[in-house]
PDB file of C-alpha atoms in Angstrom:
ATOM      1  CA  MET A   1      19.710 164.882 -28.645  1.00  0.00           C
ATOM      2  CA  SER A   2      17.590 168.034 -28.443  1.00  0.00           C
ATOM      3  CA  LYS A   3      18.079 170.552 -25.653  1.00  0.00           C
ATOM      4  CA  LYS A   4      14.613 169.781 -24.281  1.00  0.00           C
ATOM      5  CA  LEU A   5      15.320 166.074 -24.160  1.00  0.00           C
ATOM      6  CA  LEU A   6      18.660 166.717 -22.463  1.00  0.00           C
ATOM      7  CA  ILE A   7      17.005 168.676 -19.674  1.00  0.00           C
ATOM      8  CA  VAL A   8      14.270 166.124 -19.175  1.00  0.00           C
ATOM      9  CA  SER A   9      16.803 163.303 -18.926  1.00  0.00           C
ATOM     10  CA  ILE A  10      18.822 165.141 -16.275  1.00  0.00           C
ATOM     11  CA  ILE A  11      20.761 162.871 -13.937  1.00  0.00           C
ATOM     12  CA  ILE A  12      20.677 163.503 -10.212  1.00  0.00           C
ATOM     13  CA  PHE A  13      23.513 162.254  -8.035  1.00  0.00           C
ATOM     14  CA  SER A  14      23.357 162.215  -4.279  1.00  0.00           C
ATOM     15  CA  PHE A  15      26.344 161.729  -2.013  1.00  0.00           C
ATOM     16  CA  ALA A  16      26.753 161.879   1.723  1.00  0.00           C
ATOM     17  CA  ILE A  17      28.698 164.792   3.131  1.00  0.00           C
ATOM     18  CA  SER A  18      30.462 162.544   5.645  1.00  0.00           C
ATOM     19  CA  PHE A  19      33.099 160.392   3.980  1.00  0.00           C
ATOM     20  CA  SER A  20      34.386 157.051   5.209  1.00  0.00           C
ATOM     21  CA  ALA A  21      37.853 156.904   6.739  1.00  0.00           C
ATOM     22  CA  VAL A  22      40.726 157.402   4.316  1.00  0.00           C
ATOM     23  CA  ARG A  23      44.491 157.341   4.653  1.00  0.00           C
ATOM     24  CA  ILE A  24      46.299 160.585   5.360  1.00  0.00           C
ATOM     25  CA  LYS A  25      48.362 159.700   2.292  1.00  0.00           C
ATOM     26  CA  ASP A  26      45.287 160.191   0.078  1.00  0.00           C
ATOM     27  CA  ILE A  27      44.310 163.659   1.325  1.00  0.00           C
ATOM     28  CA  SER A  28      47.649 165.357   1.971  1.00  0.00           C
ATOM     29  CA  GLU A  29      51.262 165.810   0.936  1.00  0.00           C
ATOM     30  CA  PHE A  30      54.455 166.302   2.926  1.00  0.00           C
ATOM     31  CA  ARG A  31      55.775 169.848   2.733  1.00  0.00           C
ATOM     32  CA  GLY A  32      58.979 169.857   0.740  1.00  0.00           C
ATOM     33  CA  ALA A  33      57.962 166.858  -1.381  1.00  0.00           C
ATOM     34  CA  ARG A  34      56.084 168.134  -4.424  1.00  0.00           C
ATOM     35  CA  ASP A  35      56.101 168.183  -8.207  1.00  0.00           C
ATOM     36  CA  ASN A  36      58.173 170.800 -10.019  1.00  0.00           C
ATOM     37  CA  GLN A  37      57.552 172.193 -13.490  1.00  0.00           C
ATOM     38  CA  LEU A  38      60.238 171.987 -16.173  1.00  0.00           C
ATOM     39  CA  PHE A  39      60.345 173.734 -19.528  1.00  0.00           C
ATOM     40  CA  GLY A  40      62.585 174.233 -22.515  1.00  0.00           C
ATOM     41  CA  ILE A  41      62.687 175.494 -26.103  1.00  0.00           C
ATOM     42  CA  GLY A  42      63.499 172.949 -28.766  1.00  0.00           C
ATOM     43  CA  LEU A  43      63.238 172.025 -32.408  1.00  0.00           C
ATOM     44  CA  VAL A  44      61.027 169.406 -34.038  1.00  0.00           C
ATOM     45  CA  THR A  45      62.241 168.150 -37.390  1.00  0.00           C
ATOM     46  CA  GLY A  46      61.013 165.755 -40.092  1.00  0.00           C
ATOM     47  CA  LEU A  47      57.743 167.607 -40.758  1.00  0.00           C
ATOM     48  CA  ASN A  48      57.468 167.246 -44.557  1.00  0.00           C
ATOM     49  CA  GLY A  49      56.812 170.928 -45.252  1.00  0.00           C
ATOM     50  CA  SER A  50      54.366 171.585 -42.390  1.00  0.00           C
ATOM     51  CA  GLY A  51      56.875 173.434 -40.171  1.00  0.00           C
ATOM     52  CA  ASP A  52      57.614 177.123 -39.572  1.00  0.00           C
ATOM     53  CA  SER A  53      57.770 179.536 -42.491  1.00  0.00           C
ATOM     54  CA  GLY A  54      60.050 181.991 -40.652  1.00  0.00           C
ATOM     55  CA  ASN A  55      63.806 182.044 -40.116  1.00  0.00           C
ATOM     56  CA  ILE A  56      63.985 181.208 -36.407  1.00  0.00           C
ATOM     57  CA  SER A  57      63.822 177.436 -36.864  1.00  0.00           C
ATOM     58  CA  SER A  58      66.421 177.599 -39.669  1.00  0.00           C
ATOM     59  CA  GLU A  59      68.772 179.628 -37.455  1.00  0.00           C
ATOM     60  CA  MET A  60      68.356 177.173 -34.586  1.00  0.00           C
ATOM     61  CA  LEU A  61      69.106 174.245 -36.890  1.00  0.00           C
ATOM     62  CA  SER A  62      72.206 175.987 -38.238  1.00  0.00           C
ATOM     63  CA  ASN A  63      73.426 176.690 -34.680  1.00  0.00           C
ATOM     64  CA  MET A  64      72.851 173.057 -33.673  1.00  0.00           C
ATOM     65  CA  MET A  65      74.907 171.853 -36.617  1.00  0.00           C
ATOM     66  CA  ALA A  66      77.646 174.341 -35.758  1.00  0.00           C
ATOM     67  CA  ASN A  67      77.714 172.998 -32.189  1.00  0.00           C
ATOM     68  CA  LEU A  68      78.265 169.540 -33.658  1.00  0.00           C
ATOM     69  CA  GLY A  69      81.267 170.842 -35.577  1.00  0.00           C
ATOM     70  CA  LEU A  70      79.509 170.900 -38.951  1.00  0.00           C
ATOM     71  CA  GLU A  71      80.046 174.046 -40.997  1.00  0.00           C
ATOM     72  CA  THR A  72      77.435 175.372 -43.441  1.00  0.00           C
ATOM     73  CA  ASP A  73      77.998 178.050 -46.069  1.00  0.00           C
ATOM     74  CA  SER A  74      74.492 179.519 -45.628  1.00  0.00           C
ATOM     75  CA  LYS A  75      71.413 179.231 -43.450  1.00  0.00           C
ATOM     76  CA  LEU A  76      69.368 176.086 -43.868  1.00  0.00           C
ATOM     77  CA  ASN A  77      65.993 177.325 -45.116  1.00  0.00           C
ATOM     78  CA  SER A  78      63.473 174.566 -44.512  1.00  0.00           C
ATOM     79  CA  LYS A  79      59.813 174.153 -43.614  1.00  0.00           C
ATOM     80  CA  ASN A  80      60.560 170.709 -42.259  1.00  0.00           C
ATOM     81  CA  THR A  81      61.337 172.066 -38.774  1.00  0.00           C
ATOM     82  CA  ALA A  82      59.370 173.928 -36.101  1.00  0.00           C
ATOM     83  CA  VAL A  83      60.314 175.761 -32.916  1.00  0.00           C
ATOM     84  CA  VAL A  84      58.473 174.257 -29.945  1.00  0.00           C
ATOM     85  CA  MET A  85      58.022 174.740 -26.233  1.00  0.00           C
ATOM     86  CA  VAL A  86      58.656 171.571 -24.234  1.00  0.00           C
ATOM     87  CA  PHE A  87      57.062 170.967 -20.816  1.00  0.00           C
ATOM     88  CA  ALA A  88      57.297 168.262 -18.148  1.00  0.00           C
ATOM     89  CA  ASN A  89      56.520 167.754 -14.454  1.00  0.00           C
ATOM     90  CA  ILE A  90      59.137 166.090 -12.271  1.00  0.00           C
ATOM     91  CA  PRO A  91      57.788 164.522  -9.057  1.00  0.00           C
ATOM     92  CA  ALA A  92      59.678 164.632  -5.789  1.00  0.00           C
ATOM     93  CA  PHE A  93      62.337 161.969  -5.215  1.00  0.00           C
ATOM     94  CA  TYR A  94      62.878 161.282  -8.946  1.00  0.00           C
ATOM     95  CA  LYS A  95      66.475 160.190  -9.510  1.00  0.00           C
ATOM     96  CA  PRO A  96      68.829 160.552 -12.515  1.00  0.00           C
ATOM     97  CA  GLY A  97      67.952 158.018 -15.185  1.00  0.00           C
ATOM     98  CA  MET A  98      64.217 157.952 -14.431  1.00  0.00           C
ATOM     99  CA  LYS A  99      61.864 159.080 -17.212  1.00  0.00           C
ATOM    100  CA  LEU A 100      59.152 161.739 -17.537  1.00  0.00           C
ATOM    101  CA  ASP A 101      56.259 162.324 -19.926  1.00  0.00           C
ATOM    102  CA  VAL A 102      56.681 165.383 -22.140  1.00  0.00           C
ATOM    103  CA  THR A 103      54.259 167.853 -23.765  1.00  0.00           C
ATOM    104  CA  VAL A 104      55.331 169.662 -26.953  1.00  0.00           C
ATOM    105  CA  THR A 105      53.603 172.729 -28.460  1.00  0.00           C
ATOM    106  CA  ALA A 106      54.468 174.756 -31.559  1.00  0.00           C
ATOM    107  CA  VAL A 107      55.625 178.354 -31.049  1.00  0.00           C
ATOM    108  CA  GLY A 108      55.542 179.708 -34.620  1.00  0.00           C
ATOM    109  CA  ASP A 109      53.183 179.260 -37.555  1.00  0.00           C
ATOM    110  CA  ALA A 110      53.795 175.557 -38.131  1.00  0.00           C
ATOM    111  CA  LYS A 111      50.704 173.817 -39.532  1.00  0.00           C
ATOM    112  CA  SER A 112      51.506 170.499 -37.897  1.00  0.00           C
ATOM    113  CA  ILE A 113      54.166 168.799 -35.784  1.00  0.00           C
ATOM    114  CA  GLU A 114      52.601 165.376 -36.339  1.00  0.00           C
ATOM    115  CA  ASN A 115      55.151 162.604 -36.946  1.00  0.00           C
ATOM    116  CA  GLY A 116      57.969 165.023 -36.120  1.00  0.00           C
ATOM    117  CA  TYR A 117      60.994 164.229 -33.969  1.00  0.00           C
ATOM    118  CA  LEU A 118      62.086 166.441 -31.077  1.00  0.00           C
ATOM    119  CA  ILE A 119      65.825 167.066 -31.105  1.00  0.00           C
ATOM    120  CA  GLN A 120      67.540 166.739 -27.705  1.00  0.00           C
ATOM    121  CA  THR A 121      66.222 169.603 -25.547  1.00  0.00           C
ATOM    122  CA  PRO A 122      67.404 170.582 -22.030  1.00  0.00           C
ATOM    123  CA  LEU A 123      64.543 171.156 -19.566  1.00  0.00           C
ATOM    124  CA  GLN A 124      65.061 173.752 -16.851  1.00  0.00           C
ATOM    125  CA  GLY A 125      63.389 174.448 -13.530  1.00  0.00           C
ATOM    126  CA  ALA A 126      62.417 177.854 -12.191  1.00  0.00           C
ATOM    127  CA  ASP A 127      65.994 178.204 -10.885  1.00  0.00           C
ATOM    128  CA  LYS A 128      67.332 177.930 -14.486  1.00  0.00           C
ATOM    129  CA  ARG A 129      69.104 174.636 -13.723  1.00  0.00           C
ATOM    130  CA  VAL A 130      68.752 171.733 -16.143  1.00  0.00           C
ATOM    131  CA  TYR A 131      67.003 168.761 -14.502  1.00  0.00           C
ATOM    132  CA  ALA A 132      66.074 166.640 -17.528  1.00  0.00           C
ATOM    133  CA  VAL A 133      66.712 166.238 -21.248  1.00  0.00           C
ATOM    134  CA  ALA A 134      63.898 165.483 -23.708  1.00  0.00           C
ATOM    135  CA  GLN A 135      64.012 163.807 -27.118  1.00  0.00           C
ATOM    136  CA  GLY A 136      61.785 161.551 -29.196  1.00  0.00           C
ATOM    137  CA  SER A 137      58.901 161.124 -31.647  1.00  0.00           C
ATOM    138  CA  VAL A 138      55.947 163.471 -31.202  1.00  0.00           C
ATOM    139  CA  ILE A 139      52.457 161.940 -30.917  1.00  0.00           C
ATOM    140  CA  THR A 140      49.535 164.281 -31.644  1.00  0.00           C
ATOM    141  CA  GLY A 141      46.707 161.817 -30.894  1.00  0.00           C
ATOM    142  CA  GLY A 142      43.065 162.337 -31.881  1.00  0.00           C
ATOM    143  CA  THR A 143      41.583 161.160 -35.168  1.00  0.00           C
ATOM    144  CA  ASP A 144      40.908 162.383 -38.683  1.00  0.00           C
ATOM    145  CA  VAL A 145      37.677 160.384 -38.934  1.00  0.00           C
ATOM    146  CA  LYS A 146      34.634 162.695 -39.079  1.00  0.00           C
ATOM    147  CA  THR A 147      31.866 160.083 -39.078  1.00  0.00           C
ATOM    148  CA  SER A 148      31.464 159.992 -35.300  1.00  0.00           C
ATOM    149  CA  SER A 149      30.819 162.880 -32.919  1.00  0.00           C
ATOM    150  CA  ASN A 150      32.584 160.890 -30.172  1.00  0.00           C
ATOM    151  CA  GLN A 151      35.960 161.145 -31.888  1.00  0.00           C
ATOM    152  CA  GLN A 152      38.029 164.276 -31.360  1.00  0.00           C
ATOM    153  CA  LYS A 153      39.614 165.905 -34.399  1.00  0.00           C
ATOM    154  CA  LYS A 154      43.395 166.024 -34.335  1.00  0.00           C
ATOM    155  CA  TYR A 155      44.993 169.144 -32.931  1.00  0.00           C
ATOM    156  CA  LYS A 156      48.258 168.942 -34.831  1.00  0.00           C
ATOM    157  CA  ILE A 157      50.356 171.730 -33.322  1.00  0.00           C
ATOM    158  CA  SER A 158      50.431 170.173 -29.850  1.00  0.00           C
ATOM    159  CA  GLY A 159      51.591 166.690 -28.949  1.00  0.00           C
ATOM    160  CA  SER A 160      53.295 164.504 -26.397  1.00  0.00           C
ATOM    161  CA  ILE A 161      56.258 162.190 -25.992  1.00  0.00           C
ATOM    162  CA  PRO A 162      55.479 159.470 -23.425  1.00  0.00           C
ATOM    163  CA  GLN A 163      58.541 158.822 -21.258  1.00  0.00           C
ATOM    164  CA  GLY A 164      60.345 161.252 -23.541  1.00  0.00           C
ATOM    165  CA  ALA A 165      62.600 162.951 -20.982  1.00  0.00           C
ATOM    166  CA  ILE A 166      65.415 161.481 -18.896  1.00  0.00           C
ATOM    167  CA  VAL A 167      66.116 162.990 -15.479  1.00  0.00           C
ATOM    168  CA  GLU A 168      69.668 164.290 -15.210  1.00  0.00           C
ATOM    169  CA  ASN A 169      69.593 165.960 -11.787  1.00  0.00           C
ATOM    170  CA  GLU A 170      67.472 165.332  -8.701  1.00  0.00           C
ATOM    171  CA  ILE A 171      65.272 168.124  -7.341  1.00  0.00           C
ATOM    172  CA  PRO A 172      66.480 169.040  -3.824  1.00  0.00           C
ATOM    173  CA  THR A 173      63.998 167.851  -1.196  1.00  0.00           C
ATOM    174  CA  GLN A 174      63.909 168.874   2.465  1.00  0.00           C
ATOM    175  CA  LEU A 175      61.266 167.145   4.554  1.00  0.00           C
ATOM    176  CA  VAL A 176      62.628 167.710   8.066  1.00  0.00           C
ATOM    177  CA  ASN A 177      62.950 171.169   9.595  1.00  0.00           C
ATOM    178  CA  GLU A 178      64.171 171.376  13.210  1.00  0.00           C
ATOM    179  CA  ASP A 179      63.104 167.786  13.928  1.00  0.00           C
ATOM    180  CA  THR A 180      59.601 168.335  12.572  1.00  0.00           C
ATOM    181  CA  VAL A 181      57.765 167.442   9.388  1.00  0.00           C
ATOM    182  CA  THR A 182      54.653 169.180   8.065  1.00  0.00           C
ATOM    183  CA  ILE A 183      51.816 167.740   6.030  1.00  0.00           C
ATOM    184  CA  ASN A 184      49.580 169.961   3.880  1.00  0.00           C
ATOM    185  CA  LEU A 185      45.976 169.013   3.168  1.00  0.00           C
ATOM    186  CA  LYS A 186      45.011 168.987  -0.503  1.00  0.00           C
ATOM    187  CA  ASN A 187      41.658 170.554   0.458  1.00  0.00           C
ATOM    188  CA  PRO A 188      42.193 172.903   3.404  1.00  0.00           C
ATOM    189  CA  ASP A 189      39.571 172.480   6.121  1.00  0.00           C
ATOM    190  CA  LEU A 190      39.786 173.311   9.826  1.00  0.00           C
ATOM    191  CA  SER A 191      37.777 170.273  10.940  1.00  0.00           C
ATOM    192  CA  THR A 192      39.812 167.876   8.821  1.00  0.00           C
ATOM    193  CA  ALA A 193      43.102 169.374  10.014  1.00  0.00           C
ATOM    194  CA  SER A 194      42.029 168.915  13.641  1.00  0.00           C
ATOM    195  CA  ARG A 195      40.953 165.312  12.994  1.00  0.00           C
ATOM    196  CA  VAL A 196      44.254 164.500  11.283  1.00  0.00           C
ATOM    197  CA  SER A 197      46.221 165.854  14.239  1.00  0.00           C
ATOM    198  CA  ARG A 198      44.140 163.888  16.734  1.00  0.00           C
ATOM    199  CA  ALA A 199      44.379 160.674  14.703  1.00  0.00           C
ATOM    200  CA  ILE A 200      48.179 160.910  14.587  1.00  0.00           C
ATOM    201  CA  ASN A 201      48.399 161.531  18.338  1.00  0.00           C
ATOM    202  CA  VAL A 202      46.138 158.554  19.053  1.00  0.00           C
ATOM    203  CA  THR A 203      48.138 156.278  16.734  1.00  0.00           C
ATOM    204  CA  PHE A 204      51.454 157.099  18.435  1.00  0.00           C
ATOM    205  CA  SER A 205      49.933 157.410  21.927  1.00  0.00           C
ATOM    206  CA  ASN A 206      51.695 160.735  22.279  1.00  0.00           C
ATOM    207  CA  LYS A 207      50.980 164.350  21.455  1.00  0.00           C
ATOM    208  CA  ILE A 208      53.431 164.715  18.586  1.00  0.00           C
ATOM    209  CA  SER A 209      51.257 166.643  16.121  1.00  0.00           C
ATOM    210  CA  LYS A 210      49.398 169.942  16.082  1.00  0.00           C
ATOM    211  CA  ALA A 211      47.181 171.587  13.468  1.00  0.00           C
ATOM    212  CA  ILE A 212      48.715 174.953  12.567  1.00  0.00           C
ATOM    213  CA  ASP A 213      45.916 176.176  10.314  1.00  0.00           C
ATOM    214  CA  ALA A 214      43.283 174.799   7.925  1.00  0.00           C
ATOM    215  CA  SER A 215      45.879 173.191   5.663  1.00  0.00           C
ATOM    216  CA  SER A 216      48.992 172.414   7.739  1.00  0.00           C
ATOM    217  CA  ILE A 217      49.705 169.900  10.508  1.00  0.00           C
ATOM    218  CA  LYS A 218      53.143 169.997  12.133  1.00  0.00           C
ATOM    219  CA  ILE A 219      54.518 166.711  13.493  1.00  0.00           C
ATOM    220  CA  ASN A 220      57.486 166.208  15.823  1.00  0.00           C
ATOM    221  CA  VAL A 221      59.751 163.345  14.803  1.00  0.00           C
ATOM    222  CA  PRO A 222      60.178 161.003  17.824  1.00  0.00           C
ATOM    223  CA  ALA A 223      63.784 160.328  18.823  1.00  0.00           C
ATOM    224  CA  VAL A 224      63.360 156.626  18.068  1.00  0.00           C
ATOM    225  CA  PHE A 225      62.790 157.492  14.378  1.00  0.00           C
ATOM    226  CA  GLU A 226      65.642 159.966  13.945  1.00  0.00           C
ATOM    227  CA  ASP A 227      67.665 157.376  12.022  1.00  0.00           C
ATOM    228  CA  ASP A 228      64.628 155.871  10.241  1.00  0.00           C
ATOM    229  CA  LEU A 229      62.625 158.820   8.948  1.00  0.00           C
ATOM    230  CA  ILE A 230      61.131 156.919   6.007  1.00  0.00           C
ATOM    231  CA  SER A 231      59.486 154.338   8.264  1.00  0.00           C
ATOM    232  CA  PHE A 232      58.024 157.137  10.379  1.00  0.00           C
ATOM    233  CA  LEU A 233      56.621 158.954   7.338  1.00  0.00           C
ATOM    234  CA  ALA A 234      55.159 155.701   6.016  1.00  0.00           C
ATOM    235  CA  MET A 235      53.378 155.156   9.328  1.00  0.00           C
ATOM    236  CA  ILE A 236      51.982 158.709   9.173  1.00  0.00           C
ATOM    237  CA  GLU A 237      50.680 158.097   5.631  1.00  0.00           C
ATOM    238  CA  ASP A 238      48.829 154.950   6.731  1.00  0.00           C
ATOM    239  CA  VAL A 239      46.928 156.632   9.588  1.00  0.00           C
ATOM    240  CA  GLU A 240      43.216 156.723   8.738  1.00  0.00           C
ATOM    241  CA  VAL A 241      40.995 159.751   9.297  1.00  0.00           C
ATOM    242  CA  GLN A 242      37.479 160.804   8.347  1.00  0.00           C
ATOM    243  CA  PRO A 243      37.760 164.078   6.401  1.00  0.00           C
ATOM    244  CA  ASP A 244      35.124 166.780   6.590  1.00  0.00           C
ATOM    245  CA  ASN A 245      33.807 168.776   3.661  1.00  0.00           C
ATOM    246  CA  LYS A 246      31.644 171.857   3.070  1.00  0.00           C
ATOM    247  CA  ALA A 247      28.087 171.194   1.963  1.00  0.00           C
ATOM    248  CA  LYS A 248      27.757 171.894  -1.746  1.00  0.00           C
ATOM    249  CA  ILE A 249      25.198 171.577  -4.543  1.00  0.00           C
ATOM    250  CA  ILE A 250      26.405 171.554  -8.152  1.00  0.00           C
ATOM    251  CA  ILE A 251      24.062 172.184 -11.080  1.00  0.00           C
ATOM    252  CA  ASN A 252      25.202 171.627 -14.662  1.00  0.00           C
ATOM    253  CA  GLU A 253      22.422 172.121 -17.208  1.00  0.00           C
ATOM    254  CA  LYS A 254      24.748 171.447 -20.146  1.00  0.00           C
ATOM    255  CA  THR A 255      25.449 167.886 -19.069  1.00  0.00           C
ATOM    256  CA  GLY A 256      22.102 167.442 -17.386  1.00  0.00           C
ATOM    257  CA  SER A 257      23.223 166.753 -13.836  1.00  0.00           C
ATOM    258  CA  ILE A 258      22.599 167.853 -10.269  1.00  0.00           C
ATOM    259  CA  ILE A 259      25.046 166.754  -7.594  1.00  0.00           C
ATOM    260  CA  PHE A 260      24.212 167.339  -3.962  1.00  0.00           C
ATOM    261  CA  GLY A 261      24.911 166.106  -0.473  1.00  0.00           C
ATOM    262  CA  GLY A 262      22.083 164.032   0.934  1.00  0.00           C
ATOM    263  CA  ASN A 263      22.449 165.622   4.373  1.00  0.00           C
ATOM    264  CA  VAL A 264      22.330 169.233   3.196  1.00  0.00           C
ATOM    265  CA  LYS A 265      19.801 170.975   5.447  1.00  0.00           C
ATOM    266  CA  VAL A 266      16.972 173.232   4.221  1.00  0.00           C
ATOM    267  CA  ALA A 267      15.500 175.926   6.461  1.00  0.00           C
ATOM    268  CA  ASP A 268      11.796 176.359   7.209  1.00  0.00           C
ATOM    269  CA  THR A 269      10.157 178.119   4.282  1.00  0.00           C
ATOM    270  CA  THR A 270       7.196 178.135   1.950  1.00  0.00           C
ATOM    271  CA  THR A 271       8.050 178.315  -1.730  1.00  0.00           C
ATOM    272  CA  SER A 272       5.608 178.637  -4.610  1.00  0.00           C
ATOM    273  CA  TYR A 273       6.725 177.791  -8.121  1.00  0.00           C
ATOM    274  CA  GLY A 274       4.254 177.193 -10.922  1.00  0.00           C
ATOM    275  CA  ASN A 275       1.779 174.590  -9.693  1.00  0.00           C
ATOM    276  CA  PHE A 276       4.061 173.511  -6.832  1.00  0.00           C
ATOM    277  CA  VAL A 277       4.013 174.706  -3.247  1.00  0.00           C
ATOM    278  CA  LEU A 278       6.889 173.554  -1.056  1.00  0.00           C
ATOM    279  CA  SER A 279       6.258 173.910   2.660  1.00  0.00           C
ATOM    280  CA  ILE A 280       8.911 173.164   5.283  1.00  0.00           C
ATOM    281  CA  LYS A 281       7.883 173.550   8.943  1.00  0.00           C
ATOM    282  CA  ASN A 282       9.771 172.620  12.094  1.00  0.00           C
ATOM    283  CA  GLY A 283      12.560 171.104  10.028  1.00  0.00           C
ATOM    284  CA  GLN A 284      10.192 168.616   8.355  1.00  0.00           C
ATOM    285  CA  VAL A 285       8.981 168.054   4.805  1.00  0.00           C
ATOM    286  CA  ASN A 286       6.215 165.477   4.376  1.00  0.00           C
ATOM    287  CA  GLY A 287       7.085 164.059   7.784  1.00  0.00           C
ATOM    288  CA  SER A 288      10.789 163.596   6.986  1.00  0.00           C
ATOM    289  CA  PRO A 289      13.833 165.690   7.948  1.00  0.00           C
ATOM    290  CA  ALA A 290      14.203 168.751   5.694  1.00  0.00           C
ATOM    291  CA  THR A 291      17.294 167.726   3.771  1.00  0.00           C
ATOM    292  CA  ILE A 292      17.822 168.569   0.103  1.00  0.00           C
ATOM    293  CA  ASP A 293      17.519 164.866  -0.668  1.00  0.00           C
ATOM    294  CA  ASN A 294      14.047 164.632   0.900  1.00  0.00           C
ATOM    295  CA  VAL A 295      12.952 167.969  -0.589  1.00  0.00           C
ATOM    296  CA  ILE A 296      13.800 166.801  -4.097  1.00  0.00           C
ATOM    297  CA  SER A 297      12.128 163.443  -3.483  1.00  0.00           C
ATOM    298  CA  ALA A 298       8.948 165.210  -2.367  1.00  0.00           C
ATOM    299  CA  LEU A 299       8.979 167.495  -5.412  1.00  0.00           C
ATOM    300  CA  LYS A 300       9.552 164.587  -7.808  1.00  0.00           C
ATOM    301  CA  ALA A 301       6.689 162.670  -6.188  1.00  0.00           C
ATOM    302  CA  ALA A 302       4.467 165.709  -6.863  1.00  0.00           C
ATOM    303  CA  GLY A 303       5.414 165.609 -10.546  1.00  0.00           C
ATOM    304  CA  ALA A 304       8.253 168.127 -10.712  1.00  0.00           C
ATOM    305  CA  VAL A 305      10.491 167.744 -13.757  1.00  0.00           C
ATOM    306  CA  PRO A 306      14.235 168.516 -13.670  1.00  0.00           C
ATOM    307  CA  GLN A 307      13.867 172.118 -14.871  1.00  0.00           C
ATOM    308  CA  ASP A 308      11.423 172.696 -11.976  1.00  0.00           C
ATOM    309  CA  LEU A 309      13.923 171.206  -9.513  1.00  0.00           C
ATOM    310  CA  ILE A 310      16.741 173.406 -10.803  1.00  0.00           C
ATOM    311  CA  ALA A 311      14.635 176.584 -10.555  1.00  0.00           C
ATOM    312  CA  ILE A 312      13.386 175.776  -7.041  1.00  0.00           C
ATOM    313  CA  ILE A 313      16.908 174.931  -5.801  1.00  0.00           C
ATOM    314  CA  GLN A 314      18.236 178.199  -7.214  1.00  0.00           C
ATOM    315  CA  ASN A 315      15.410 180.167  -5.565  1.00  0.00           C
ATOM    316  CA  LEU A 316      15.969 178.481  -2.199  1.00  0.00           C
ATOM    317  CA  SER A 317      19.687 179.217  -2.421  1.00  0.00           C
ATOM    318  CA  ALA A 318      19.079 182.851  -3.393  1.00  0.00           C
ATOM    319  CA  GLY A 319      16.907 183.233  -0.291  1.00  0.00           C
ATOM    320  CA  ASN A 320      19.584 181.624   1.933  1.00  0.00           C
ATOM    321  CA  PHE A 321      17.249 178.759   2.834  1.00  0.00           C
ATOM    322  CA  ILE A 322      19.775 176.055   1.810  1.00  0.00           C
ATOM    323  CA  TYR A 323      22.759 175.561   4.099  1.00  0.00           C
ATOM    324  CA  ALA A 324      25.206 174.798   1.310  1.00  0.00           C
ATOM    325  CA  ASP A 325      27.203 176.497  -1.435  1.00  0.00           C
ATOM    326  CA  LEU A 326      25.467 176.446  -4.820  1.00  0.00           C
ATOM    327  CA  VAL A 327      27.678 176.096  -7.885  1.00  0.00           C
ATOM    328  CA  VAL A 328      26.034 176.600 -11.288  1.00  0.00           C
ATOM    329  CA  MET A 329      28.139 175.457 -14.217  1.00  0.00           C
TER     330      MET A 329
END
């Protein structure tokens, strides 16, 4: 598709700024219950000559064999192994025996780790403690077929091992602090934080929560739930609230899309662009409220093509006539 055709076929999405009610569970997390990153350094073997050309992998293999009680007279020089970094995320509340997905990436000059096998590798947290052990066949994904632009070429020095790590130790989790729990909003917003606090108080018919800032809401644990914290937290998660959000317009010329909130307001102004004159007076455009949705509709009705719309929106934003953040990608 040519660049001109891509611009002409631009897609415009409109969404309302006000969202319907959602569960607190879907917009927040309890403080103290979060994912933790794990990492380790390991060795992938079985690479059929596509491994590292240096000595590090050979030294690691020799040391591993020595740890198993096998003595070697000299270093094992082989390009069938590669030193790799191993990564995984461990969610809160994961117990020993549960499994994690693993990402494996080559450290040295290996040409490919495809079809290799990761030898048992301890995975540490930031505190240097081992929380999981990874091992298994490496999958690089992608395709070698070059007949379709929709298929991604294989990137052979990075791969994954689905369910390739076994949890050995649980990450310590502390949800309650002085008889209170705190929830953190995924998208900090003062209005949303206030609404969450009010919704919790209404649900429990008691003022047990208070918004601390734009992201945190502190909740007192009622005495009746002191011995049943999980039920209390589950009830908090199920409380519904209508989140707020900043007005925003997103323009992406590469993909041919404009995303905007239908209720984004536009100030009174007169804008001239090419053969188009946009006039907004007393908060009205063509007899309708001056929202970005109605402005674009009026311009399209006058024959404006997508590149005209993009230029006019950018000019309005530059002049501070649009009450929204403009993001150009």
